[in-house]
Coordinates of C-alpha atoms and ligand atoms in Angstrom, one line a residue:
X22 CA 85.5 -39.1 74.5
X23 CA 87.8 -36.2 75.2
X24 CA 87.4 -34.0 78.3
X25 CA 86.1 -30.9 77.6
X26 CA 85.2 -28.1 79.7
X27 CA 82.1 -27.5 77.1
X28 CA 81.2 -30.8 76.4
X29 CA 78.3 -29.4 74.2
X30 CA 81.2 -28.7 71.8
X31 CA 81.5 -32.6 70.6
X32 CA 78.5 -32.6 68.5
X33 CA 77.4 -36.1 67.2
X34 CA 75.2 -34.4 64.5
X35 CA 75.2 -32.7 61.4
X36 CA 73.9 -29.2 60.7
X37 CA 71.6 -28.7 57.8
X38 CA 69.5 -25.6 57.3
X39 CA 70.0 -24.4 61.1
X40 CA 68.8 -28.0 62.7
X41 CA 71.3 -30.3 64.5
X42 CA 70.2 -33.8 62.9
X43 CA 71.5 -36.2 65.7
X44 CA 73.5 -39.4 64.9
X45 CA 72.0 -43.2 65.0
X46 CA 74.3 -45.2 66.5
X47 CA 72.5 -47.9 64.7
X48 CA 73.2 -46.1 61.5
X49 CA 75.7 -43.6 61.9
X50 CA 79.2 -43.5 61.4
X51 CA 81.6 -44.3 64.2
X52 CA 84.3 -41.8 64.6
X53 CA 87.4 -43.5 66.6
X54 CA 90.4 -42.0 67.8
X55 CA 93.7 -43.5 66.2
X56 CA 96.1 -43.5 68.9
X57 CA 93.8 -46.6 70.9
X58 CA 90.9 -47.3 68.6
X59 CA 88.6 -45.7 71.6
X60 CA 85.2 -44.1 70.3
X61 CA 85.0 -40.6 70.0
X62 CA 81.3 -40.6 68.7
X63 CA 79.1 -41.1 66.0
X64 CA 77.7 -38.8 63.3
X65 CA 75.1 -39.3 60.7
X66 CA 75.8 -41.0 57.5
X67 CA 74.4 -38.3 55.4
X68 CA 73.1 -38.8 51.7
X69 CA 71.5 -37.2 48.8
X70 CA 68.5 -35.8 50.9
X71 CA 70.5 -34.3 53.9
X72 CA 73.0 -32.8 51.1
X73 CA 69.9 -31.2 48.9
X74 CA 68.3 -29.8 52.0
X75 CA 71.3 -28.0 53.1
X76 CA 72.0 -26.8 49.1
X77 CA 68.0 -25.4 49.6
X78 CA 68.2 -23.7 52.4
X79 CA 71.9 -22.6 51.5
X80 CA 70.0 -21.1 48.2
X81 CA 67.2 -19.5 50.6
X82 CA 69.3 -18.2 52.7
X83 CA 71.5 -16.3 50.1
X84 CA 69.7 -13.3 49.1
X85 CA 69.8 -11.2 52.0
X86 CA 73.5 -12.1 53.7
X87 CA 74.6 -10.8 50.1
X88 CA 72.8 -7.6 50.5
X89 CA 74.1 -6.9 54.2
X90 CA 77.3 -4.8 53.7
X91 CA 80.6 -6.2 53.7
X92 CA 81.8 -4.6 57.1
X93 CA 78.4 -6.3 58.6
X94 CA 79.2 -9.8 57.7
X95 CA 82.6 -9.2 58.5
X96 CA 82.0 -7.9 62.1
X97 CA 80.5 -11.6 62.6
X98 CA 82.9 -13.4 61.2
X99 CA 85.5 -11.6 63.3
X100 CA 83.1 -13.1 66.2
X101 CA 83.5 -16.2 64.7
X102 CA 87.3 -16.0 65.3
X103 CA 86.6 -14.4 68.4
X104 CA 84.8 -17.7 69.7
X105 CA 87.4 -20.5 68.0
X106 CA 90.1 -18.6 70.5
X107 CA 88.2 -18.3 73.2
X108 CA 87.4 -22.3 73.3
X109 CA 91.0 -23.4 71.8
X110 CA 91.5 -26.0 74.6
X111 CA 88.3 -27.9 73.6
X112 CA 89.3 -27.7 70.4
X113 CA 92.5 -28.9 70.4
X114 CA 91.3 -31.3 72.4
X115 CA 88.7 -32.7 70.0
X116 CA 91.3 -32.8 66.9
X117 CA 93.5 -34.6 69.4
X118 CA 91.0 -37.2 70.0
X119 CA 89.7 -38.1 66.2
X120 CA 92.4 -37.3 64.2
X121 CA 95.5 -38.3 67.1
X122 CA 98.2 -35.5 66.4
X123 CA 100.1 -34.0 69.9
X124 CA 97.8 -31.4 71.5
X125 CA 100.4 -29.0 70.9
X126 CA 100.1 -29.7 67.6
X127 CA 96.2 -29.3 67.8
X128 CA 96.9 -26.2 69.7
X129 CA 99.0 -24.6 67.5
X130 CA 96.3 -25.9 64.3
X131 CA 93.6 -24.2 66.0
X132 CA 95.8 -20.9 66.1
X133 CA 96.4 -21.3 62.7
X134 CA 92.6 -21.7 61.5
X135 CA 91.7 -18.6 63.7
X136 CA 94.3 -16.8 61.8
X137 CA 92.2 -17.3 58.8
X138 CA 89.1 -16.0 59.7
X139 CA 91.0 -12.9 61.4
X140 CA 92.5 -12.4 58.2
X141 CA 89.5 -12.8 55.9
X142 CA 87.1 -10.8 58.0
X143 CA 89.4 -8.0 57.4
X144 CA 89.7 -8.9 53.4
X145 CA 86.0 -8.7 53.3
X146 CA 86.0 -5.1 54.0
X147 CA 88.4 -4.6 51.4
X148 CA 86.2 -6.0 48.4
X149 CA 85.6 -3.2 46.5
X150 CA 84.1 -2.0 42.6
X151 CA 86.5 -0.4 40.8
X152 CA 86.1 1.8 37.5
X153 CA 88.3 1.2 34.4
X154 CA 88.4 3.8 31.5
X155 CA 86.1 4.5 29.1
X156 CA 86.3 4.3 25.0
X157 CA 83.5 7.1 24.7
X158 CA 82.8 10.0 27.0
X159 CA 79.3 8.9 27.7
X160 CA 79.6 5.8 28.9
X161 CA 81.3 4.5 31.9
X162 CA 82.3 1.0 33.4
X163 CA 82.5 -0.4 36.8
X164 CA 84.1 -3.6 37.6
X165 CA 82.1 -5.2 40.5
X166 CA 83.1 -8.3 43.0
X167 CA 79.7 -10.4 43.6
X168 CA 79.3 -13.4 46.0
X169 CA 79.7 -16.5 43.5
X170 CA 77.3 -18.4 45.7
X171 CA 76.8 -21.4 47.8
X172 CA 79.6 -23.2 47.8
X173 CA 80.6 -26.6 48.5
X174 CA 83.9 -26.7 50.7
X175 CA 85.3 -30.9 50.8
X176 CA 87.9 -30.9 53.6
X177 CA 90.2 -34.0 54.5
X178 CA 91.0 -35.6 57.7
X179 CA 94.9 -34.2 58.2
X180 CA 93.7 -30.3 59.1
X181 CA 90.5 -30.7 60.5
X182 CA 90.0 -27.1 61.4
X183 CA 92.6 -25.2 59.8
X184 CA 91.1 -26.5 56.1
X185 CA 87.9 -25.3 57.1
X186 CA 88.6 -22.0 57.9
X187 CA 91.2 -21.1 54.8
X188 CA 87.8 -22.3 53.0
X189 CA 85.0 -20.9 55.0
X190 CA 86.4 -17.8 56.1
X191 CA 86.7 -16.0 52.8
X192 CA 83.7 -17.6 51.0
X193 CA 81.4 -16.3 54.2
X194 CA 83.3 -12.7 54.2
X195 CA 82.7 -12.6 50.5
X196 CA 79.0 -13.4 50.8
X197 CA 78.5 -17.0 50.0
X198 CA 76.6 -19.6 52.4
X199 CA 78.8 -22.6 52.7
X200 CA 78.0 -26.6 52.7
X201 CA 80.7 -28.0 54.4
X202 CA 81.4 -32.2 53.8
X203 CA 84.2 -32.9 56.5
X204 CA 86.4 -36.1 56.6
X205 CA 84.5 -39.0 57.7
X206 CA 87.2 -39.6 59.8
X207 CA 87.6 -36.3 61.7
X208 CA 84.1 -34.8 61.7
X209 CA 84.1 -33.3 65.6
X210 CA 86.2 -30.3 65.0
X211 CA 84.3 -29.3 61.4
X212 CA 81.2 -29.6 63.8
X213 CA 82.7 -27.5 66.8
X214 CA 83.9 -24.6 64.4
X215 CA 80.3 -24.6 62.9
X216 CA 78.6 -24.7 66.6
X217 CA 80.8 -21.6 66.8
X218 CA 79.6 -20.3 63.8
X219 CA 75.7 -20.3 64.9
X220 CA 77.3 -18.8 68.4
X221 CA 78.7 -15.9 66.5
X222 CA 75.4 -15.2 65.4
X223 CA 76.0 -16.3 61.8
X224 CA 72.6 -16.5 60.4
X225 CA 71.4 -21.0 60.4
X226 CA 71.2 -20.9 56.5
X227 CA 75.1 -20.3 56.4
X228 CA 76.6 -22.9 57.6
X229 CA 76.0 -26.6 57.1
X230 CA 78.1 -29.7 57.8
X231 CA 77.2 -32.5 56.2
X232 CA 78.8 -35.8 57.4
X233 CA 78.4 -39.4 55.6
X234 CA 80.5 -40.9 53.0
X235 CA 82.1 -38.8 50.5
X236 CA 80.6 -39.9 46.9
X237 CA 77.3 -39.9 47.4
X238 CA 77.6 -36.0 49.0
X239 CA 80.4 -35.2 46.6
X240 CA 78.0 -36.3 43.4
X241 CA 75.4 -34.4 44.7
X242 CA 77.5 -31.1 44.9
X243 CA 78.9 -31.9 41.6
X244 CA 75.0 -32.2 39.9
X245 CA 73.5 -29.0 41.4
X246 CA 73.3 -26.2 39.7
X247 CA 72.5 -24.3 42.7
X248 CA 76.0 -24.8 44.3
X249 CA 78.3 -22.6 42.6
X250 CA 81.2 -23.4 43.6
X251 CA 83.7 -26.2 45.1
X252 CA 86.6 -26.3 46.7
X253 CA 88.2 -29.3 47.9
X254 CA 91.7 -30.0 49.4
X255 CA 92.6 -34.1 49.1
X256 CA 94.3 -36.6 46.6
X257 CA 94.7 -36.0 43.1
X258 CA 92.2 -39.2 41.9
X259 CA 89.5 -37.6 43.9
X260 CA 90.2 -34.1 42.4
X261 CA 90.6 -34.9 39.1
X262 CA 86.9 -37.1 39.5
X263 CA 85.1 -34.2 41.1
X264 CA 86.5 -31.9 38.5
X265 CA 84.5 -34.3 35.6
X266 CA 82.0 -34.3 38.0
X267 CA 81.4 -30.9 37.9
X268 CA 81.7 -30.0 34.0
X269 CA 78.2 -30.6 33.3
X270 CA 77.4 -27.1 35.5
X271 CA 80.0 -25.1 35.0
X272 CA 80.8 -24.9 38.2
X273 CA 84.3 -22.7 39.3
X274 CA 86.9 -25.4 41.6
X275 CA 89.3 -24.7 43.7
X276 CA 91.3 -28.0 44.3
X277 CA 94.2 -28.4 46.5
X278 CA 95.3 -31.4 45.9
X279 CA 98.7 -34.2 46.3
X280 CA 102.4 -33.4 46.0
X281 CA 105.7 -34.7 46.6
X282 CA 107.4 -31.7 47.8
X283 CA 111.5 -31.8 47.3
X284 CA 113.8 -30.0 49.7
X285 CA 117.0 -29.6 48.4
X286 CA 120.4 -29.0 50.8
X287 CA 122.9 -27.5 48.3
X288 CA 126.6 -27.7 49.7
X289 CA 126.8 -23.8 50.5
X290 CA 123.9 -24.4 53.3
X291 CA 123.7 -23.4 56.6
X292 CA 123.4 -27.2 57.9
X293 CA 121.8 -26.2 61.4
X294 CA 119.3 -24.2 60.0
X295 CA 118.8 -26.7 57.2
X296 CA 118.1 -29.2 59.6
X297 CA 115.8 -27.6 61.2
X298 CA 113.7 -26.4 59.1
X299 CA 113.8 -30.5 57.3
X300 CA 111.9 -31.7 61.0
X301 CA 109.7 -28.6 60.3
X302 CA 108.9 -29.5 57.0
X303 CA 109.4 -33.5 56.9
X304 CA 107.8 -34.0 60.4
X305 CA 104.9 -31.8 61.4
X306 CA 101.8 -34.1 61.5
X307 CA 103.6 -37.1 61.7
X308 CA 104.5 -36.3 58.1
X309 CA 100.9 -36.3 56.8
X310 CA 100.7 -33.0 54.7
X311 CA 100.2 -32.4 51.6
X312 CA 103.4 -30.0 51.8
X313 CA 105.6 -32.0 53.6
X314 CA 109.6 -33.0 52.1
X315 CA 108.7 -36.3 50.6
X316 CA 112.5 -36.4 48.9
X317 CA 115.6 -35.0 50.3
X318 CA 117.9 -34.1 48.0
X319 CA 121.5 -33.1 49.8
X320 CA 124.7 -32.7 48.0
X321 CA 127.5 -35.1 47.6
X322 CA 130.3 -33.0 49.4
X323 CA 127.5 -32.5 52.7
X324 CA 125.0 -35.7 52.2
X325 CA 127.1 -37.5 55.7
X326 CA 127.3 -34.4 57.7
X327 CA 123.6 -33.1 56.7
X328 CA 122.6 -37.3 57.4
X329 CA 124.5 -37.7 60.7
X330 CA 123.1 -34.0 62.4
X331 CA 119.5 -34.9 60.9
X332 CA 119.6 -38.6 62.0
X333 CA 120.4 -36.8 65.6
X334 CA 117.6 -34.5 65.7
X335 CA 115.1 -37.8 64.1
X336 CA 116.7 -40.3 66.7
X337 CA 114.6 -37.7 69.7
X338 CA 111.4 -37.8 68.0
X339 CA 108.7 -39.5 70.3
X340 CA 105.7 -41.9 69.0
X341 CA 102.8 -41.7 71.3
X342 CA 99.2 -40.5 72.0
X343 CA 99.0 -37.3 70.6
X344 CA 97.4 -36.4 74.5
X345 CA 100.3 -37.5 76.0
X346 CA 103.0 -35.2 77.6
X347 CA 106.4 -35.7 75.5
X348 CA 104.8 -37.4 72.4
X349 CA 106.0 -35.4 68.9
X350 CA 104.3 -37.9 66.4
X351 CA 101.2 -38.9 67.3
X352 CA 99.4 -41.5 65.4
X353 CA 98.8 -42.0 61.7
X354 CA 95.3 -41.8 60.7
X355 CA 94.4 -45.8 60.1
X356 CA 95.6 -48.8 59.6
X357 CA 95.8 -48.6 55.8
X358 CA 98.0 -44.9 56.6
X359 CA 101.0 -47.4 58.4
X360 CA 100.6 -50.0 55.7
X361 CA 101.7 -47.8 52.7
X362 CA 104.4 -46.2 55.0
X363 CA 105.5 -50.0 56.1
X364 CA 105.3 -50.7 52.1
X365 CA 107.2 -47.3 51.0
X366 CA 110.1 -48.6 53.8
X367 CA 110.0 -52.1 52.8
X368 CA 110.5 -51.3 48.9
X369 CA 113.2 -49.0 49.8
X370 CA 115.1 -51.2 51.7
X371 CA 114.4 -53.9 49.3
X372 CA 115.9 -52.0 46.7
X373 CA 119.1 -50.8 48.6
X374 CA 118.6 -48.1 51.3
X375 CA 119.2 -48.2 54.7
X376 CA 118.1 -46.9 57.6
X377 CA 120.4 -44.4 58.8
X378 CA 118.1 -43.2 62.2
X379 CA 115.0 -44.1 64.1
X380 CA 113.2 -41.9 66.1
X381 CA 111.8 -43.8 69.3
X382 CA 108.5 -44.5 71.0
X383 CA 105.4 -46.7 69.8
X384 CA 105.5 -48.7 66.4
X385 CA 102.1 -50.7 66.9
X386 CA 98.6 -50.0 66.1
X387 CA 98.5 -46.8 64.3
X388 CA 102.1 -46.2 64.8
X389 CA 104.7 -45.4 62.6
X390 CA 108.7 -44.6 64.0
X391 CA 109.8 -41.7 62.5
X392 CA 112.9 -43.0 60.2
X393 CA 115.7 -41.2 57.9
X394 CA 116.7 -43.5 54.9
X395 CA 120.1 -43.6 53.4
X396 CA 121.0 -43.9 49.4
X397 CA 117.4 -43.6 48.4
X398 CA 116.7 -43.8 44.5
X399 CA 114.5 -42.2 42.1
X400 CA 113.2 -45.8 41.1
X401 CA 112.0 -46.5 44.8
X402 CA 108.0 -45.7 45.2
X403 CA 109.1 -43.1 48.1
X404 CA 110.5 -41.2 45.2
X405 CA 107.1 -41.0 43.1
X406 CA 104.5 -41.5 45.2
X407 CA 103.1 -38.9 48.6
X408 CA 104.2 -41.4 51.6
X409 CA 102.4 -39.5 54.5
X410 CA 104.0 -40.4 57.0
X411 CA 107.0 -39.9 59.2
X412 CA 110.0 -41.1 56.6
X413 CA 113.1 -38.9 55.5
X414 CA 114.3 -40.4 52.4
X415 CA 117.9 -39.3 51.5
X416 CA 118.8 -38.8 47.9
X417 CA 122.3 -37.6 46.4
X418 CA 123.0 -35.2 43.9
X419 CA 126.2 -33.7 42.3
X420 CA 125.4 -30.7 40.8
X421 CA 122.1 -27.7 40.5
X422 CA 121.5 -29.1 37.3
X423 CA 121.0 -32.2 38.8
X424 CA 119.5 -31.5 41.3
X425 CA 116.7 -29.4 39.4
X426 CA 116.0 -31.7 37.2
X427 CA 115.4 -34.5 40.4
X428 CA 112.9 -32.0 41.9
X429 CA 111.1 -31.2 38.5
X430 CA 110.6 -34.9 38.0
X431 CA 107.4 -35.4 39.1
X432 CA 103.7 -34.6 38.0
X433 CA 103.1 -32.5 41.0
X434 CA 104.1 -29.2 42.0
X435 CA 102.6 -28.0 45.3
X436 CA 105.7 -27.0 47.8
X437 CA 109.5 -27.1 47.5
X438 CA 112.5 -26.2 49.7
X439 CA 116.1 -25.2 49.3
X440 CA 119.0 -24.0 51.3
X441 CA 121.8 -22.3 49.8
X442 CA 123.8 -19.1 51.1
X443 CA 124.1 -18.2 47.5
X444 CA 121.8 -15.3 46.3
X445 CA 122.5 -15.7 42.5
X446 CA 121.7 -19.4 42.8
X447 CA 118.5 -18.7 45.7
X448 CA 117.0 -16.7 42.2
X449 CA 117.6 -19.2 39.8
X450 CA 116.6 -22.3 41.4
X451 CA 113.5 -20.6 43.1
X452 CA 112.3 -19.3 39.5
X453 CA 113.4 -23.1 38.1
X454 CA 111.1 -24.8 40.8
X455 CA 108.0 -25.6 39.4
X456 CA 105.8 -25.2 42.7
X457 CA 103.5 -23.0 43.8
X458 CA 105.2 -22.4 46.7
X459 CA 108.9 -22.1 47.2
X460 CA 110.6 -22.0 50.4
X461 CA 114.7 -20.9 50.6
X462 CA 116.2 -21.2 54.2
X463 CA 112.8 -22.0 55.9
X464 CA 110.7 -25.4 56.7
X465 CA 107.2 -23.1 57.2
X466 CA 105.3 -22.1 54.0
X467 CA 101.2 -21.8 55.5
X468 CA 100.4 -18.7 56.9
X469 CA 97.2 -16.5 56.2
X470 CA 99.1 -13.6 54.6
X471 CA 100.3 -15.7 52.0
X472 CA 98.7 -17.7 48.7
X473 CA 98.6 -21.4 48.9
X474 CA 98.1 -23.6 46.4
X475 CA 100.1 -26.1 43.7
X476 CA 100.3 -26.1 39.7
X477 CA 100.9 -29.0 37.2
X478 CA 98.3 -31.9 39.0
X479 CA 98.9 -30.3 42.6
X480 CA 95.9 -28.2 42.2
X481 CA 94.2 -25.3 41.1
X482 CA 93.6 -21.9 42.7
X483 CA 95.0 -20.6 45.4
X484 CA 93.8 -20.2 49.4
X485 CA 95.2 -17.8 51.8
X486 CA 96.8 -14.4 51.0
X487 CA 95.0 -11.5 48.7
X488 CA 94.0 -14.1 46.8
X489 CA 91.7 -16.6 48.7
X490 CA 89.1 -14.6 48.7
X491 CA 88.7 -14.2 45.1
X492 CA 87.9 -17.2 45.1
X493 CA 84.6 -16.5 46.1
X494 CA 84.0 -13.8 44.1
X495 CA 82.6 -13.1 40.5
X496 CA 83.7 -10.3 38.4
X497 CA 80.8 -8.0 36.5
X498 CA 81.5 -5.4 34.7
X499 CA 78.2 -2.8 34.8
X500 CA 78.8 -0.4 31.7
X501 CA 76.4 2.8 31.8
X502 CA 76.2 4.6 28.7
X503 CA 73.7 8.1 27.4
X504 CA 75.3 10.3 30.6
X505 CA 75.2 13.8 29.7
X506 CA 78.1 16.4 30.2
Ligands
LIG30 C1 97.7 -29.7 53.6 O1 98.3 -30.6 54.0 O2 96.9 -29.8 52.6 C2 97.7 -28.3 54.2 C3 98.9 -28.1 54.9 C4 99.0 -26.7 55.5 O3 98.1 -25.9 55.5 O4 100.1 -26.4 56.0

């Protein structure tokens, strides 16, 4: 178990309806930490009846956080954010422990979740009617915003808080109680940031966390009518499944799902910014995120230079226990996480590549050594499938064209990244990307201010920015006719 100065923050319980419903270790789920296989703690394995009594009292508790106003609700979800800062060690320290990345890491995730419940608590207050113009001069129309309602939020294990908040932040601002279904394998910090929650003084109906195994809780989402909503960030096959799920009510979906982001080096680059950004991108969380580079595609005249100065900056990474001083990849999740990044190397090599830099550190248990492959290929399965994990495939290309057509071959189309110097060419290829998000001369794409979210099978919606919150939100239009003059 971590240290914590409040060691009433590691909750082995879920919330449902206001009630902490403590874990069996007889029947609960054991949560372990990755870096030694040390127990963290247990949490209930949560089914239908857990699920249904939150979606009740979810339902119940509706009504009248709708009908406070929008700078009351607010006001306590700026507490909210007021409270994750205030306890950011213990935090960190819990997302260290169950989900291994470097407490800096941790730290800064913890920042980053805060931001989004700073920045929706403001948005809130900015949810507003608005009139549109009238056919007839008796009659006018107002476009209202309402609450779309309880809403199912399915996070996965690689952001434990931050996914939370980008979720919860705007559905609670907006007006909607929220059901929250953590990763089985990181549920500590989703039960922290809900502790924090009831400590703000956000009414018990609100919030619930509901741990157990995802299909049972996910089918049970899908099949109520009362639950109004879904949002889920994880694979595509899971997305895709809840979205079927979810056809026979109607329900709106957000889904954030798998990509295999491209970051292109043209030969105009700046190849010390280029490389740094690529160990932003490539390497932050070990390389397990969603928007990570999964292919590097640098041009033929720069490929050794770009190779030899990222190789460098690689050959310093450090694998060890994310609570360690000095470590800078911290574990992989599980053991079947290092088996598809031990496959992904062993096809590529297989198939011709080579490895061109290691970083250094641990390589067993949950370990994985941060590596940059040379003469990758489009028919190696780093090319088409997500590897999540620490490896830097290098491909080459000779030309835009080419390269364009690399990046665009894939069904995905969450991030991508470029670096040119050239302004006609930073317009064409950004508009040519098909991503949701672009990135020219930067490795950093999340940040509240600005929408998230993929196209083509990467996803649907968008989180963060202006956006996020309309998520949340139904559009009615009130019409009022017969007004005299
Ligand atoms: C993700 O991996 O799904 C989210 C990454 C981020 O917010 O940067």
């Amino acid at each position: 178990m971590p240290q914590l100065r409040d060691p009433s923050l590691l909750r082995e319980a879920a919330l449902v309806a206001g009630a902490w419903l403590a874990a069996d270790p007889g029947t609960g789920i054991a949560v372990d930490n990755p870096a030694d296989g040390s127990l963290v703690g247990h949490v209930p394995a949560c089914g239908r009846a857990e699920t249904q009594a939150a979606i009740d009292a979810a339902m119940a508790a509706w009504p009248e956080w709708r009908a406070r106003t929008a700078g009351e609700r607010c006001a306590l979800v700026e507490r909210w954010h007021a409270l994750v800062l205030e306890n950011l060690p213990d935090l960190a320290r819990i997302m260290t422990a169950e989900q291994g990345k470097p407490l800096p890491e941790a730290e800064g995730e913890i920042r980053y979740s805060a931001s989004f419940i700073k920045w929706f608590a403001e948005e809130g207050r900015r949810v507003g009617a608005r009139n549109v113009t009238s056919p007839e001069r008796d009659r006018r129309i107002i476009v209202l915003a309402e609450p779309v309602g309880p809403s199912a939020i399915i996070t996965p294990w690689n952001f434990p808080a931050a996914m939370i908040t980008r979720k919860c932040a705007p559905a609670l601002a907006a007006g909607c109680p929220v059901i929250i279904k953590p990763s089985e394998f990181t549920p500590f910090t989703a039960l922290a940031l809900a502790d924090l929650a009831l400590r703000a003084g956000i009414p018990p109906g609100l919030v619930h966390v509901v741990t157990g195994t995802p299909q049972e809780i996910g089918a049970t989402f899908a099949a109520s009518p009362d639950v109004r909503k879904l949002s889920f960030t994880g694979s595509t096959r899971v997305g895709a499944l809840l979205m079927r799920q979810c056809a026979d009510t109607i329900k709106r979906v957000s889904l954030e799902l798998g990509g295999n982001a491209p970051l292109i080096v043209f030969e105009d680059a700046d190849l010390d910014l280029a490389v740094k950004a690529t160990m932003v991108s490539k390497f932050r969380n070990s390389g397990q995120t969603c928007v990570c580079a999964n292919r590097i595609l640098v041009h033929a005249a720069i490929h050794d230079e770009f190779a030899a100065r990222l190789g460098t900056a690689v050959a310093a990474l450090h694998a060890a226990p994310g609570m360690e001083a000095g470590s800078t990849i911290g574990p992989l999740i599980n053991a079947a996480a290092v088996a598809k990044v031990s496959a992904h190397v062993a096809d590529a090599l297989d198939k011709g590549g080579r490895i061109l830099a290691a970083g250094g550190g641990r390589k067993d248990g949950n370990f994985a050594r941060a590596v940059v492959i040379a003469d990758a290929r489009t028919d190696m399965r780093l090319a088409s499938e997500e590897t999540f994990g620490p490896v830097a495939p290098l491909f080459r290309f000779e030309d835009e064209a080419q390269a364009l057509a690399m990046a665009n071959d894939t069904p995905y189309g969450l991030a991508s990244y470029f670096y040119t110097r050239d302004l006609s060419r930073a317009f064409r290829v950004a508009e040519a990307l098909e991503a949701g998000m672009v990135a020219l001369n930067t490795g950093s794409i999340a940040m509240e201010m600005a929408p998230f979210g993929g196209i083509k099978q990467s996803g649907l919606g968008r989180e963060g920015g202006t956006a996020g919150i309309e998520e949340y939100l139904e559009t009615k239009a009130f019409h009022i006719g017969g007004l005299e003059r």
